[in-house]
PDB file of C-alpha atoms in Angstrom:
ATOM      1  CA  MET A  28       8.237 -42.078   3.606  1.00 35.00           C
ATOM      2  CA  ASP A  29       9.589 -43.382   0.363  1.00 43.00           C
ATOM      3  CA  ILE A  30      10.137 -47.139   0.313  1.00 41.00           C
ATOM      4  CA  GLY A  31      13.284 -48.339  -1.477  1.00 46.00           C
ATOM      5  CA  MET A  32      13.264 -49.434  -5.143  1.00 48.00           C
ATOM      6  CA  GLU A  33      13.910 -53.061  -3.955  1.00 61.00           C
ATOM      7  CA  GLU A  34      10.438 -52.926  -2.218  1.00 81.00           C
ATOM      8  CA  ARG A  35       8.714 -51.922  -5.401  1.00 92.00           C
ATOM      9  CA  MET A  36       7.987 -53.807  -8.629  1.00 97.00           C
ATOM     10  CA  VAL A  37       7.302 -51.767 -11.676  1.00 98.00           C
ATOM     11  CA  LEU A  38       4.544 -53.230 -13.818  1.00 98.00           C
ATOM     12  CA  CYS A  39       4.535 -50.578 -16.621  1.00 98.00           C
ATOM     13  CA  GLY A  40       5.032 -46.986 -17.435  1.00 98.00           C
ATOM     14  CA  ALA A  41       5.102 -44.360 -20.039  1.00 98.00           C
ATOM     15  CA  SER A  42       7.033 -41.170 -20.512  1.00 97.00           C
ATOM     16  CA  SER A  43       5.916 -38.070 -22.181  1.00 96.00           C
ATOM     17  CA  TYR A  44       9.517 -36.837 -22.465  1.00 96.00           C
ATOM     18  CA  GLU A  45      10.861 -39.869 -24.402  1.00 96.00           C
ATOM     19  CA  GLN A  46       7.329 -40.909 -25.946  1.00 95.00           C
ATOM     20  CA  LYS A  47       7.939 -44.413 -24.928  1.00 97.00           C
ATOM     21  CA  PHE A  48       6.063 -47.205 -23.149  1.00 97.00           C
ATOM     22  CA  TYR A  49       7.761 -49.679 -20.907  1.00 98.00           C
ATOM     23  CA  PHE A  50       6.333 -53.058 -19.789  1.00 98.00           C
ATOM     24  CA  ASN A  51       8.170 -55.362 -17.291  1.00 98.00           C
ATOM     25  CA  GLU A  52       8.685 -58.658 -19.021  1.00 97.00           C
ATOM     26  CA  ARG A  53       8.345 -60.348 -15.641  1.00 97.00           C
ATOM     27  CA  PHE A  54       4.664 -59.961 -16.244  1.00 98.00           C
ATOM     28  CA  SER A  55       4.654 -61.601 -19.630  1.00 96.00           C
ATOM     29  CA  ALA A  56       2.128 -64.132 -18.381  1.00 96.00           C
ATOM     30  CA  LEU A  57      -0.534 -61.614 -18.471  1.00 97.00           C
ATOM     31  CA  PRO A  58      -2.845 -61.800 -21.441  1.00 97.00           C
ATOM     32  CA  GLU A  59      -2.066 -59.559 -24.372  1.00 97.00           C
ATOM     33  CA  SER A  60      -5.384 -57.800 -23.970  1.00 97.00           C
ATOM     34  CA  ILE A  61      -4.528 -56.677 -20.571  1.00 97.00           C
ATOM     35  CA  ARG A  62      -1.011 -55.552 -21.592  1.00 97.00           C
ATOM     36  CA  GLN A  63      -2.576 -53.562 -24.428  1.00 98.00           C
ATOM     37  CA  GLU A  64      -5.127 -51.936 -22.105  1.00 97.00           C
ATOM     38  CA  LEU A  65      -2.207 -50.983 -19.665  1.00 98.00           C
ATOM     39  CA  GLN A  66      -0.313 -49.428 -22.521  1.00 98.00           C
ATOM     40  CA  VAL A  67      -3.303 -47.325 -23.696  1.00 97.00           C
ATOM     41  CA  LEU A  68      -3.878 -46.283 -20.037  1.00 97.00           C
ATOM     42  CA  CYS A  69      -0.295 -45.209 -19.558  1.00 98.00           C
ATOM     43  CA  VAL A  70       0.190 -43.522 -22.964  1.00 97.00           C
ATOM     44  CA  LEU A  71      -3.062 -41.500 -22.866  1.00 96.00           C
ATOM     45  CA  TYR A  72      -2.185 -40.405 -19.328  1.00 97.00           C
ATOM     46  CA  THR A  73       1.134 -38.927 -20.404  1.00 96.00           C
ATOM     47  CA  GLU A  74      -0.348 -37.392 -23.582  1.00 95.00           C
ATOM     48  CA  ASP A  75      -3.123 -35.695 -21.527  1.00 94.00           C
ATOM     49  CA  VAL A  76      -1.107 -34.748 -18.456  1.00 95.00           C
ATOM     50  CA  GLY A  77       2.595 -34.938 -19.260  1.00 95.00           C
ATOM     51  CA  GLY A  78       5.413 -36.139 -17.125  1.00 97.00           C
ATOM     52  CA  VAL A  79       6.187 -39.961 -16.471  1.00 97.00           C
ATOM     53  CA  LEU A  80       3.644 -42.403 -15.122  1.00 98.00           C
ATOM     54  CA  THR A  81       4.678 -45.835 -13.643  1.00 98.00           C
ATOM     55  CA  MET A  82       2.314 -48.360 -12.174  1.00 98.00           C
ATOM     56  CA  GLU A  83       4.074 -50.131  -9.381  1.00 98.00           C
ATOM     57  CA  PHE A  84       3.341 -52.722  -6.666  1.00 98.00           C
ATOM     58  CA  ASP A  85       4.363 -51.890  -3.169  1.00 97.00           C
ATOM     59  CA  LYS A  86       5.594 -54.506  -0.729  1.00 95.00           C
ATOM     60  CA  GLU A  87       2.034 -55.313   0.398  1.00 95.00           C
ATOM     61  CA  GLY A  88       1.107 -56.015  -3.319  1.00 97.00           C
ATOM     62  CA  ASN A  89      -1.024 -52.749  -3.812  1.00 97.00           C
ATOM     63  CA  LEU A  90      -0.849 -51.320  -7.284  1.00 98.00           C
ATOM     64  CA  ARG A  91       0.163 -47.646  -7.085  1.00 97.00           C
ATOM     65  CA  PHE A  92       0.440 -44.918  -9.707  1.00 98.00           C
ATOM     66  CA  ARG A  93       3.620 -43.127  -9.421  1.00 97.00           C
ATOM     67  CA  VAL A  94       3.988 -39.830 -11.137  1.00 97.00           C
ATOM     68  CA  THR A  95       7.058 -37.657 -11.815  1.00 97.00           C
ATOM     69  CA  ALA A  96       7.843 -34.630 -13.790  1.00 96.00           C
ATOM     70  CA  ASP A  97      10.843 -32.774 -14.624  1.00 95.00           C
ATOM     71  CA  GLU A  98      11.372 -29.635 -12.376  1.00 92.00           C
ATOM     72  CA  GLY A  99      11.194 -27.284 -15.384  1.00 91.00           C
ATOM     73  CA  ASP A 100       8.227 -28.800 -17.083  1.00 92.00           C
ATOM     74  CA  TYR A 101       5.758 -26.067 -17.064  1.00 90.00           C
ATOM     75  CA  LEU A 102       3.346 -27.983 -19.187  1.00 91.00           C
ATOM     76  CA  PHE A 103       2.832 -30.830 -16.634  1.00 95.00           C
ATOM     77  CA  ASP A 104      -0.712 -30.649 -15.369  1.00 93.00           C
ATOM     78  CA  GLU A 105      -0.465 -31.421 -11.652  1.00 93.00           C
ATOM     79  CA  ILE A 106      -4.210 -31.012 -10.949  1.00 94.00           C
ATOM     80  CA  GLY A 107      -5.031 -33.034 -14.081  1.00 95.00           C
ATOM     81  CA  SER A 108      -2.832 -35.717 -12.974  1.00 97.00           C
ATOM     82  CA  VAL A 109      -4.601 -36.297  -9.656  1.00 96.00           C
ATOM     83  CA  LEU A 110      -7.980 -36.123 -11.397  1.00 97.00           C
ATOM     84  CA  LYS A 111      -6.915 -38.537 -14.213  1.00 97.00           C
ATOM     85  CA  ILE A 112      -5.570 -41.062 -11.652  1.00 97.00           C
ATOM     86  CA  LYS A 113      -8.859 -40.802  -9.646  1.00 97.00           C
ATOM     87  CA  GLN A 114     -10.738 -41.331 -12.876  1.00 97.00           C
ATOM     88  CA  TYR A 115      -8.654 -44.445 -13.782  1.00 97.00           C
ATOM     89  CA  GLN A 116      -9.039 -45.911 -10.229  1.00 97.00           C
ATOM     90  CA  MET A 117     -12.825 -45.640 -10.499  1.00 98.00           C
ATOM     91  CA  GLU A 118     -13.235 -46.788 -14.178  1.00 97.00           C
ATOM     92  CA  LYS A 119     -10.501 -49.490 -14.039  1.00 97.00           C
ATOM     93  CA  ARG A 120     -11.148 -50.701 -10.536  1.00 98.00           C
ATOM     94  CA  GLU A 121     -11.851 -54.247 -11.592  1.00 98.00           C
ATOM     95  CA  LEU A 122      -8.739 -54.365 -13.719  1.00 98.00           C
ATOM     96  CA  LEU A 123      -6.511 -52.932 -10.947  1.00 98.00           C
ATOM     97  CA  GLU A 124      -7.863 -55.339  -8.404  1.00 97.00           C
ATOM     98  CA  SER A 125      -7.322 -58.330 -10.625  1.00 97.00           C
ATOM     99  CA  LEU A 126      -3.683 -57.099 -11.189  1.00 98.00           C
ATOM    100  CA  GLU A 127      -3.167 -56.910  -7.480  1.00 98.00           C
ATOM    101  CA  LEU A 128      -4.560 -60.473  -6.950  1.00 97.00           C
ATOM    102  CA  PHE A 129      -2.426 -61.656  -9.908  1.00 97.00           C
ATOM    103  CA  TYR A 130       0.792 -60.136  -8.243  1.00 97.00           C
ATOM    104  CA  ARG A 131      -0.053 -61.344  -4.693  1.00 96.00           C
ATOM    105  CA  VAL A 132      -0.615 -64.943  -5.890  1.00 96.00           C
ATOM    106  CA  PHE A 133       2.166 -65.249  -8.390  1.00 94.00           C
ATOM    107  CA  PHE A 134       4.896 -63.020  -7.042  1.00 95.00           C
ATOM    108  CA  MET A 135       4.142 -62.991  -3.239  1.00 95.00           C
ATOM    109  CA  GLY A 136       2.990 -66.524  -3.051  1.00 95.00           C
ATOM    110  CA  GLN A 137      -0.203 -65.682  -1.167  1.00 93.00           C
ATOM    111  CA  GLN A 138      -3.102 -68.125  -1.046  1.00 91.00           C
ATOM    112  CA  ILE A 139      -6.509 -67.261  -2.564  1.00 82.00           C
ATOM    113  CA  GLU A 140      -9.272 -67.262   0.189  1.00 74.00           C
TER     114      GLU A 140
END
């Protein structure tokens, strides 16, 4: 089941097709070092695998990697995509968890326990 766009909040993304990085300015309170780390992560992903990667928060505040590729993109590495995301989830676990906490507190209004 795909939730509607209004129930997702894009944090950032990169496209191998346009060779561009996007950062949602609603997150401008994040430190510059974190924004740079996200940019490196997204851009390296699209250079290695291809396609478009967006990092999005779902309605529960979980940070998800969303990958799309043009239908005729035979260079897109689907297996590499899954492996790269698993690698990021392991290597960047602390960063990803911190971003989820930030989102839940500042965007969803949850209290820290």
